Short mmCIF file of C-alpha atoms and ligand atoms in Angstrom, two decimals:
data_model
loop_
_atom_site.label_atom_id
_atom_site.label_comp_id
_atom_site.label_asym_id
_atom_site.label_seq_id
_atom_site.Cartn_x
_atom_site.Cartn_y
_atom_site.Cartn_z
CA MET A 28 -14.54 -55.78 62.42
CA GLU A 29 -18.20 -55.61 63.39
CA THR A 30 -20.68 -57.57 61.26
CA THR A 31 -22.96 -55.26 59.29
CA ILE A 32 -26.75 -55.76 59.11
CA SER A 33 -26.38 -56.83 55.46
CA GLU A 34 -23.70 -59.38 56.33
CA SER A 35 -25.74 -60.86 59.13
CA LEU A 36 -28.82 -61.10 56.87
CA LEU A 37 -26.74 -62.96 54.29
CA GLU A 38 -25.42 -65.26 57.03
CA ARG A 39 -29.00 -66.00 58.17
CA ARG A 40 -29.92 -66.67 54.54
CA LYS A 41 -27.08 -69.20 54.32
CA ASN A 42 -28.40 -71.02 57.41
CA ALA A 43 -32.11 -70.91 56.63
CA VAL A 44 -32.54 -70.88 52.85
CA ALA A 45 -31.80 -73.87 50.65
CA ASN A 46 -28.75 -73.71 48.45
CA GLY A 47 -30.62 -74.20 45.16
CA VAL A 48 -31.66 -70.55 45.10
CA GLY A 49 -28.67 -68.95 43.38
CA VAL A 50 -26.94 -65.79 44.64
CA PHE A 51 -26.23 -63.49 41.67
CA ASN A 52 -25.17 -60.60 43.88
CA THR A 53 -24.68 -60.08 47.61
CA ALA A 54 -26.73 -56.89 47.80
CA THR A 55 -29.56 -56.62 50.34
CA VAL A 56 -32.59 -54.33 50.36
CA LYS A 57 -34.57 -52.36 52.88
CA SER A 58 -36.45 -50.18 50.43
CA ALA A 59 -36.38 -49.25 46.77
CA GLU A 60 -37.54 -46.35 44.64
CA ASN A 61 -37.23 -45.92 40.88
CA ALA A 62 -33.66 -47.07 40.06
CA THR A 63 -32.25 -46.86 43.57
CA ILE A 64 -32.12 -49.58 46.22
CA ILE A 65 -31.39 -48.75 49.85
CA ASP A 66 -29.66 -51.75 51.39
CA THR A 67 -30.09 -52.95 54.97
CA ASN A 68 -26.97 -51.00 55.98
CA GLY A 69 -28.55 -47.79 54.61
CA ASN A 70 -26.31 -47.56 51.50
CA GLU A 71 -27.73 -46.27 48.21
CA LEU A 72 -27.23 -48.75 45.36
CA ILE A 73 -27.78 -48.13 41.65
CA ASP A 74 -29.96 -50.88 40.22
CA PHE A 75 -28.95 -52.03 36.72
CA ALA A 76 -30.61 -55.43 37.23
CA GLY A 77 -34.18 -54.25 37.85
CA GLY A 78 -35.15 -57.49 39.61
CA ILE A 79 -34.07 -59.28 36.38
CA GLY A 80 -36.03 -57.06 34.03
CA VAL A 81 -39.13 -56.77 36.20
CA VAL A 82 -39.18 -53.09 37.14
CA ASN A 83 -39.07 -51.41 33.74
CA ALA A 84 -41.42 -48.78 35.18
CA GLY A 85 -39.15 -48.32 38.22
CA HIS A 86 -39.32 -49.63 41.76
CA CYS A 87 -42.63 -48.89 43.45
CA PRO A 88 -44.27 -46.44 41.02
CA PRO A 89 -46.76 -44.58 43.27
CA PRO A 90 -49.90 -45.24 41.14
CA VAL A 91 -49.05 -48.95 41.11
CA VAL A 92 -48.54 -49.07 44.87
CA ASP A 93 -51.87 -47.25 45.36
CA ALA A 94 -53.68 -49.68 43.05
CA ILE A 95 -52.34 -52.68 44.99
CA VAL A 96 -53.41 -51.15 48.31
CA GLU A 97 -56.87 -50.26 46.98
CA GLN A 98 -57.36 -53.78 45.61
CA ALA A 99 -56.21 -55.33 48.91
CA LYS A 100 -58.97 -53.38 50.68
CA GLN A 101 -61.61 -54.85 48.32
CA PHE A 102 -60.57 -58.53 48.13
CA ILE A 103 -57.24 -60.34 47.91
CA HIS A 104 -58.21 -63.71 46.53
CA THR A 105 -61.19 -65.69 45.34
CA SER A 106 -59.54 -67.86 42.66
CA PHE A 107 -60.63 -66.82 39.19
CA ASN A 108 -61.72 -70.41 38.50
CA VAL A 109 -64.32 -70.09 41.22
CA VAL A 110 -65.38 -66.43 41.39
CA THR A 111 -64.95 -64.09 38.39
CA TYR A 112 -63.57 -60.61 38.98
CA ALA A 113 -63.23 -57.59 36.71
CA PRO A 114 -59.48 -56.83 36.99
CA TYR A 115 -58.64 -60.21 35.40
CA VAL A 116 -61.02 -59.67 32.49
CA GLU A 117 -59.93 -56.05 32.05
CA LEU A 118 -56.25 -57.03 31.97
CA CYS A 119 -56.94 -59.65 29.29
CA GLU A 120 -58.78 -56.97 27.28
CA HIS A 121 -55.73 -54.68 27.50
CA LEU A 122 -53.33 -57.46 26.49
CA ASN A 123 -55.52 -58.40 23.53
CA ASP A 124 -55.40 -54.74 22.39
CA LEU A 125 -51.66 -54.32 22.95
CA PHE A 126 -50.65 -57.60 21.33
CA PRO A 127 -53.02 -58.50 18.50
CA HIS A 128 -52.62 -62.05 17.16
CA GLY A 129 -54.65 -62.37 13.97
CA GLU A 130 -58.28 -61.35 13.70
CA LYS A 131 -59.31 -62.07 17.27
CA THR A 132 -57.03 -62.40 20.26
CA LYS A 133 -57.62 -64.00 23.65
CA SER A 134 -55.49 -64.23 26.77
CA VAL A 135 -55.07 -66.28 29.90
CA LEU A 136 -53.33 -65.07 33.05
CA VAL A 137 -51.00 -67.08 35.23
CA SER A 138 -48.38 -66.16 37.81
CA THR A 139 -44.85 -66.61 36.41
CA GLY A 140 -43.02 -66.66 33.11
CA ALA A 141 -42.30 -70.37 33.44
CA GLU A 142 -45.98 -71.06 34.07
CA ALA A 143 -46.86 -69.07 30.93
CA VAL A 144 -44.40 -71.22 28.97
CA GLU A 145 -45.82 -74.47 30.42
CA ASN A 146 -49.29 -73.39 29.40
CA VAL A 147 -48.42 -72.07 25.96
CA ILE A 148 -47.03 -75.51 25.10
CA LYS A 149 -50.14 -77.23 26.46
CA ILE A 150 -52.32 -74.92 24.36
CA ALA A 151 -50.18 -75.45 21.23
CA ARG A 152 -50.34 -79.21 21.61
CA GLN A 153 -54.09 -79.26 22.15
CA ALA A 154 -54.64 -76.92 19.18
CA THR A 155 -52.46 -78.92 16.76
CA LYS A 156 -52.85 -82.42 18.20
CA ARG A 157 -49.08 -82.71 17.71
CA SER A 158 -46.44 -83.16 20.39
CA GLY A 159 -43.06 -81.92 19.10
CA VAL A 160 -41.64 -78.58 20.21
CA LEU A 161 -38.58 -76.91 18.70
CA CYS A 162 -36.48 -74.51 20.74
CA PHE A 163 -33.04 -72.89 20.45
CA SER A 164 -29.52 -73.04 21.84
CA GLY A 165 -29.02 -70.39 24.51
CA ALA A 166 -32.76 -70.23 25.19
CA PHE A 167 -34.12 -69.55 28.66
CA HIS A 168 -37.78 -70.27 29.27
CA GLY A 169 -37.91 -70.91 33.04
CA ARG A 170 -37.39 -73.59 35.65
CA THR A 171 -40.52 -75.76 35.71
CA MET A 172 -40.25 -79.12 33.98
CA MET A 173 -41.27 -78.18 30.42
CA ALA A 174 -39.73 -74.70 30.69
CA MET A 175 -36.48 -76.17 32.06
CA THR A 176 -36.39 -78.74 29.26
CA LEU A 177 -36.74 -75.90 26.75
CA THR A 178 -33.99 -73.97 28.56
CA SER A 179 -30.58 -74.45 27.03
CA LYS A 180 -27.97 -73.76 29.69
CA THR A 181 -27.37 -77.05 31.46
CA THR A 182 -26.39 -75.51 34.82
CA TYR A 183 -30.11 -74.72 35.28
CA SER A 184 -31.06 -78.39 35.04
CA ASN A 185 -28.20 -80.15 36.80
CA ASP A 186 -29.35 -83.66 37.84
CA CYS A 187 -33.00 -82.66 37.36
CA GLY A 188 -33.92 -85.17 34.64
CA PRO A 189 -35.59 -87.04 33.13
CA PHE A 190 -36.73 -84.08 31.08
CA ALA A 191 -39.92 -83.58 29.09
CA PRO A 192 -39.94 -85.66 25.91
CA GLU A 193 -40.49 -84.44 22.32
CA VAL A 194 -38.37 -81.31 22.71
CA TYR A 195 -35.86 -80.57 19.92
CA ARG A 196 -33.20 -77.87 19.82
CA ILE A 197 -31.50 -76.03 16.97
CA ASP A 198 -28.84 -73.29 17.03
CA TYR A 199 -30.12 -69.78 17.69
CA PRO A 200 -29.49 -67.46 14.74
CA SER A 201 -26.76 -65.46 16.47
CA LYS A 202 -24.68 -63.70 13.84
CA PHE A 203 -21.96 -63.02 16.40
CA LEU A 204 -21.51 -66.71 17.21
CA ARG A 205 -22.26 -68.29 13.87
CA GLY A 206 -22.05 -65.72 11.10
CA GLN A 207 -18.80 -63.79 11.48
CA GLY A 208 -17.80 -62.16 8.21
CA MET A 209 -21.05 -63.11 6.47
CA SER A 210 -23.62 -60.71 5.06
CA GLU A 211 -26.91 -60.76 6.97
CA ASP A 212 -28.72 -62.21 3.92
CA ALA A 213 -26.22 -65.05 3.53
CA PHE A 214 -26.34 -65.76 7.27
CA VAL A 215 -30.14 -65.93 7.35
CA GLU A 216 -30.16 -68.19 4.31
CA GLN A 217 -27.67 -70.51 6.03
CA GLU A 218 -29.75 -70.63 9.23
CA LEU A 219 -33.05 -71.29 7.44
CA ASN A 220 -31.38 -74.01 5.36
CA ASN A 221 -30.17 -75.56 8.61
CA LEU A 222 -33.72 -75.61 9.88
CA ASN A 223 -35.03 -77.30 6.74
CA GLN A 224 -32.21 -79.83 7.00
CA PHE A 225 -33.08 -80.36 10.69
CA PHE A 226 -36.57 -81.43 9.60
CA LYS A 227 -34.99 -84.17 7.51
CA THR A 228 -32.46 -85.30 10.11
CA TYR A 229 -34.08 -84.97 13.54
CA VAL A 230 -37.82 -84.35 13.46
CA ARG A 231 -40.42 -84.05 10.71
CA ALA A 232 -41.88 -80.56 10.41
CA GLU A 233 -45.35 -82.17 10.38
CA ASP A 234 -44.74 -83.56 13.87
CA LEU A 235 -44.01 -80.19 15.44
CA ALA A 236 -46.75 -78.44 17.39
CA ALA A 237 -44.69 -75.30 17.86
CA ILE A 238 -41.44 -73.42 17.51
CA ILE A 239 -40.72 -71.23 20.53
CA ILE A 240 -38.21 -68.39 20.24
CA GLU A 241 -37.05 -65.31 22.11
CA LEU A 242 -36.68 -62.49 19.54
CA VAL A 243 -33.90 -61.17 21.72
CA GLN A 244 -32.48 -63.82 24.02
CA GLY A 245 -32.53 -62.74 27.66
CA GLU A 246 -30.48 -65.10 29.82
CA GLY A 247 -28.84 -66.33 26.60
CA GLY A 248 -26.96 -63.04 26.26
CA PHE A 249 -29.11 -60.53 24.33
CA HIS A 250 -28.54 -62.09 20.91
CA VAL A 251 -30.98 -60.50 18.47
CA ALA A 252 -32.65 -62.72 15.86
CA PRO A 253 -32.40 -61.13 12.37
CA LYS A 254 -35.71 -59.82 11.03
CA ALA A 255 -35.40 -61.86 7.83
CA TYR A 256 -34.91 -65.03 9.90
CA ILE A 257 -38.14 -64.43 11.81
CA GLU A 258 -39.95 -63.70 8.54
CA GLY A 259 -38.56 -66.98 7.19
CA LEU A 260 -39.61 -68.82 10.33
CA ARG A 261 -43.15 -67.46 9.93
CA LYS A 262 -43.29 -68.78 6.36
CA ILE A 263 -41.99 -72.21 7.36
CA CYS A 264 -44.50 -72.41 10.23
CA ASP A 265 -47.36 -71.48 7.87
CA GLU A 266 -46.22 -74.05 5.33
CA TYR A 267 -46.18 -76.93 7.82
CA GLY A 268 -48.95 -75.90 10.24
CA ILE A 269 -46.48 -75.31 13.07
CA LEU A 270 -47.45 -72.66 15.64
CA LEU A 271 -44.96 -69.85 16.08
CA ILE A 272 -44.53 -68.78 19.71
CA PHE A 273 -42.65 -65.67 20.79
CA ASP A 274 -41.46 -65.75 24.40
CA GLU A 275 -41.56 -62.06 25.31
CA VAL A 276 -41.16 -62.55 29.05
CA GLN A 277 -37.92 -60.53 29.21
CA THR A 278 -38.34 -58.43 26.04
CA GLY A 279 -41.84 -57.15 26.83
CA PHE A 280 -43.27 -53.98 28.31
CA GLY A 281 -40.83 -51.33 27.13
CA ARG A 282 -37.53 -53.16 27.36
CA THR A 283 -36.89 -52.97 23.62
CA ALA A 284 -38.45 -49.47 23.42
CA ALA A 285 -41.73 -51.05 22.30
CA TRP A 286 -44.54 -52.94 24.01
CA GLY A 287 -43.11 -56.13 22.57
CA ALA A 288 -39.97 -56.96 20.59
CA MET A 289 -42.38 -58.30 17.97
CA ASP A 290 -43.33 -54.70 17.18
CA HIS A 291 -39.85 -54.29 15.64
CA TYR A 292 -40.31 -57.30 13.39
CA GLY A 293 -43.71 -56.82 11.80
CA VAL A 294 -44.32 -60.55 12.22
CA GLN A 295 -47.26 -61.86 14.22
CA PRO A 296 -46.84 -65.03 16.24
CA ASP A 297 -49.67 -67.50 16.80
CA LEU A 298 -49.11 -67.43 20.55
CA SER A 299 -46.87 -65.45 22.91
CA THR A 300 -45.84 -65.34 26.56
CA TRP A 301 -45.48 -62.28 28.80
CA ALA A 302 -44.51 -61.67 32.43
CA LYS A 303 -41.86 -59.73 34.37
CA SER A 304 -42.40 -55.96 33.96
CA MET A 305 -46.09 -56.39 33.23
CA GLY A 306 -46.82 -56.34 36.97
CA SER A 307 -43.97 -54.17 38.32
CA GLY A 308 -42.97 -57.03 40.61
CA MET A 309 -46.29 -58.65 41.45
CA PRO A 310 -46.32 -62.23 40.12
CA ILE A 311 -48.37 -62.03 36.95
CA ALA A 312 -47.85 -63.54 33.51
CA ALA A 313 -49.92 -64.20 30.42
CA VAL A 314 -50.34 -66.36 27.38
CA VAL A 315 -51.77 -64.31 24.54
CA GLY A 316 -52.81 -65.82 21.22
CA LYS A 317 -55.15 -66.29 18.32
CA ALA A 318 -58.61 -66.84 19.81
CA GLU A 319 -59.28 -70.11 18.00
CA LEU A 320 -55.98 -71.57 19.27
CA MET A 321 -56.44 -70.31 22.81
CA ASP A 322 -59.95 -71.78 22.85
CA ALA A 323 -58.64 -75.16 21.68
CA ALA A 324 -57.41 -75.80 25.22
CA ALA A 325 -60.13 -77.75 27.00
CA PRO A 326 -61.60 -76.23 30.19
CA ALA A 327 -59.53 -77.10 33.28
CA THR A 328 -56.37 -77.92 31.30
CA VAL A 329 -55.16 -74.39 32.04
CA GLY A 330 -55.47 -72.94 35.51
CA GLY A 331 -54.24 -72.93 39.08
CA THR A 332 -55.32 -71.56 42.43
CA TYR A 333 -53.53 -68.23 42.11
CA ILE A 334 -53.78 -67.52 38.36
CA GLY A 335 -54.29 -63.82 37.75
CA ASN A 336 -54.36 -62.96 41.44
CA PRO A 337 -56.41 -59.77 42.00
CA LEU A 338 -53.52 -57.80 43.55
CA ALA A 339 -51.29 -58.79 40.64
CA CYS A 340 -54.00 -57.84 38.11
CA ALA A 341 -54.48 -54.46 39.79
CA SER A 342 -50.73 -53.94 39.72
CA ALA A 343 -50.50 -54.84 36.02
CA LEU A 344 -53.44 -52.62 35.06
CA ALA A 345 -51.90 -49.67 36.90
CA THR A 346 -48.46 -50.45 35.42
CA ILE A 347 -49.77 -50.45 31.84
CA LYS A 348 -51.67 -47.20 32.44
CA TYR A 349 -48.59 -45.60 33.99
CA MET A 350 -46.32 -46.81 31.16
CA LYS A 351 -48.66 -45.19 28.66
CA GLU A 352 -48.90 -41.94 30.65
CA ILE A 353 -45.14 -41.48 30.93
CA ASP A 354 -44.47 -42.86 27.40
CA LEU A 355 -42.10 -45.52 28.70
CA ASN A 356 -41.15 -46.70 25.22
CA GLN A 357 -39.78 -43.25 24.41
CA LYS A 358 -37.80 -43.23 27.66
CA ALA A 359 -36.45 -46.69 26.80
CA LYS A 360 -35.29 -45.42 23.42
CA LYS A 361 -33.24 -42.72 25.11
CA VAL A 362 -31.85 -45.14 27.74
CA GLY A 363 -30.88 -47.54 24.95
CA GLU A 364 -29.14 -44.82 22.94
CA ILE A 365 -27.06 -43.79 25.95
CA ILE A 366 -26.03 -47.37 26.82
CA TRP A 367 -25.33 -48.13 23.16
CA SER A 368 -22.99 -45.18 22.69
CA ARG A 369 -21.24 -45.67 26.04
CA PHE A 370 -20.69 -49.41 25.46
CA ASN A 371 -19.40 -48.79 21.95
CA ALA A 372 -16.97 -46.17 23.30
CA MET A 373 -15.71 -48.83 25.76
CA LYS A 374 -15.42 -51.34 22.89
CA ALA A 375 -13.29 -48.87 20.93
CA LYS A 376 -10.87 -48.79 23.89
CA HIS A 377 -10.82 -52.46 24.83
CA ASP A 378 -10.33 -55.51 22.57
CA CYS A 379 -11.81 -57.71 25.30
CA ILE A 380 -15.29 -56.49 24.26
CA GLY A 381 -16.11 -58.76 21.35
CA ASP A 382 -19.59 -57.43 20.73
CA VAL A 383 -22.07 -54.77 21.77
CA ARG A 384 -25.60 -55.73 20.79
CA GLY A 385 -29.24 -55.48 21.63
CA LEU A 386 -32.52 -53.83 20.77
CA GLY A 387 -34.01 -50.68 22.31
CA ALA A 388 -32.82 -50.54 25.92
CA MET A 389 -31.95 -54.24 25.98
CA ILE A 390 -28.22 -53.76 25.45
CA ALA A 391 -25.29 -55.95 26.46
CA MET A 392 -21.60 -56.37 25.83
CA GLU A 393 -19.81 -59.68 25.46
CA PHE A 394 -16.29 -60.30 26.78
CA VAL A 395 -13.96 -62.55 24.78
CA LYS A 396 -10.28 -63.43 24.69
CA ASP A 397 -8.07 -62.83 21.62
CA ASN A 398 -10.93 -61.17 19.72
CA ASP A 399 -12.41 -64.63 19.25
CA PRO A 400 -16.19 -65.09 19.70
CA ASN A 401 -15.50 -68.70 20.62
CA LYS A 402 -13.23 -67.78 23.53
CA PRO A 403 -15.58 -66.37 26.19
CA ASP A 404 -13.93 -64.39 28.99
CA THR A 405 -16.10 -65.46 31.92
CA ASP A 406 -13.57 -64.37 34.56
CA LEU A 407 -13.36 -60.82 33.26
CA CYS A 408 -17.14 -60.44 33.34
CA TYR A 409 -17.30 -61.91 36.85
CA ASN A 410 -14.52 -59.65 38.13
CA LEU A 411 -16.11 -56.58 36.58
CA ILE A 412 -19.47 -57.34 38.19
CA ARG A 413 -17.79 -57.80 41.58
CA ALA A 414 -15.86 -54.57 41.21
CA CYS A 415 -19.10 -52.74 40.35
CA ALA A 416 -20.82 -54.28 43.38
CA LYS A 417 -18.08 -52.87 45.63
CA ARG A 418 -18.97 -49.44 44.24
CA ASP A 419 -22.69 -49.94 44.92
CA LEU A 420 -23.76 -50.75 41.37
CA ILE A 421 -25.90 -53.86 40.92
CA VAL A 422 -25.37 -55.39 37.50
CA ILE A 423 -25.75 -58.98 36.31
CA SER A 424 -24.34 -61.24 33.64
CA ALA A 425 -25.98 -63.35 30.96
CA GLY A 426 -24.96 -65.92 28.38
CA VAL A 427 -24.34 -69.62 28.49
CA ASN A 428 -20.75 -68.76 29.47
CA LYS A 429 -21.70 -65.91 31.83
CA ASN A 430 -19.44 -63.59 29.82
CA VAL A 431 -22.08 -61.06 28.81
CA LEU A 432 -22.79 -57.95 30.87
CA ARG A 433 -26.41 -56.93 30.42
CA ILE A 434 -28.30 -53.85 31.50
CA LEU A 435 -31.86 -54.25 32.76
CA SER A 436 -32.15 -51.01 34.71
CA PRO A 437 -35.53 -49.38 35.20
CA LEU A 438 -36.33 -47.42 32.05
CA THR A 439 -37.41 -44.53 34.23
CA ILE A 440 -33.84 -44.08 35.47
CA SER A 441 -32.55 -40.50 35.26
CA GLU A 442 -29.86 -39.82 32.66
CA GLU A 443 -27.60 -38.69 35.49
CA LEU A 444 -27.91 -41.96 37.43
CA LEU A 445 -27.63 -44.03 34.27
CA ASN A 446 -24.39 -42.28 33.33
CA LYS A 447 -23.12 -42.59 36.90
CA GLY A 448 -23.58 -46.37 36.71
CA LEU A 449 -22.01 -46.52 33.26
CA ASP A 450 -19.05 -44.46 34.55
CA ILE A 451 -18.52 -47.10 37.25
CA ILE A 452 -18.53 -49.90 34.66
CA GLU A 453 -16.09 -48.00 32.43
CA GLU A 454 -13.73 -47.04 35.26
CA GLU A 455 -13.64 -50.55 36.70
CA LEU A 456 -13.09 -52.08 33.26
CA ASP A 457 -10.23 -49.63 32.65
CA ILE A 458 -8.66 -50.77 35.92
CA LEU A 459 -9.10 -54.47 35.13
CA MET A 460 -7.56 -54.01 31.68
CA GLN A 461 -4.49 -52.10 32.92
C1 PLP B 8 -37.54 -65.29 28.09
C2 PLP B 8 -37.92 -65.84 29.43
N1 PLP B 8 -38.91 -66.75 29.50
C3 PLP B 8 -39.31 -67.26 30.67
C4 PLP B 8 -38.72 -66.89 31.84
C5 PLP B 8 -39.18 -67.48 33.14
O1 PLP B 8 -39.86 -66.53 33.89
P1 PLP B 8 -40.05 -66.72 35.46
O2 PLP B 8 -38.71 -66.58 36.08
O3 PLP B 8 -41.03 -65.65 35.85
O4 PLP B 8 -40.62 -68.08 35.65
C6 PLP B 8 -37.70 -65.93 31.83
C7 PLP B 8 -37.04 -65.51 33.07
O5 PLP B 8 -36.00 -64.90 33.10
C8 PLP B 8 -37.29 -65.39 30.59
O6 PLP B 8 -36.31 -64.48 30.50
#
């Protein structure tokens, strides 16, 4: 059989690109629009991965493309450290308005989620003059040294140590994994007690600069932290002078049918991190926080040649404007409702689905054996994803055990295409379960 263009591209990738860059899916791309990818063979693929939650506003929204082109005609780079430009300042102003932290909010722009995480920890340490950082099981915060240390799943850090010191980890408050049969109140009480006990056993609360948490875990498998737990965490942080950091890199910009997952909780963090869909694919990320904390970082301790690149700022400004114009959060609500009801209908048919969970349009289902949350069915999830790929649906897994199927499609996807993709998942699951 003749080698297709896609196959030969993948073969060239194998020869030229280092192995460390993982292959989640063997799809290729020539062009993309909204929720559709045209591969190098000319096939139309449905995109339920959205560049790992980056194209909430769709692939290549025209006003965003125009803004990037216009900016490129003006100037592409000066380095914000050296020459100040308006798009950077304007984007910070927008972020401060969208995500208020206390009385006055300030922001700093960087290029990736991991870089935002690195910097938020540097800022927290400078502001508190403490070094300890507490993070959670199942957490994913990126691949740079501090971010990787904070990341839970060990396959991301294979042989990469020694890791950053003064990082402590406690179990994420996942009711599915740790609170089966318990009321939410009893579960939250148990988890907050565990935290207080942790302070006695592993690290003093007074030595912690920060606690960093994803309100809905992304790579960790879309576990949703209970509202009462986050309220409790806020109280504990206030009591001990610990800074509370929300990592909203995957949850932000419409994914949970709100600008941030924190909007669902009514709890303000001291600092937060943002990236992914903020720039529709241009590398842009931010640390947002209480002004007095943000200003505690000494000049030159935060920065980098490319921070807040002008093209990326222009892209983010146009993305935010576009999201407001089309009311993306409302669209996300609808997308979430459809996925929620379709996944629950599949759960009613198949015992292998142990849980359907999420917030807004950030919905996933977890595959288990024998109805047991502690028996992940990694193979089933893998086989389902492969079967979907053969039918031109791109979908990816999550979870420490890779047994969670998560949807990160553009939120601008049409109901018809969304249902078409969900039909494929359902049909292929039916076949696998026969
Ligand atoms: C919650 C969270 N934080 C941080 C990161 C790291 O972002 P990046 O891949 O842009 O470095 C990710 C990436 O998936 C993420 O989901």
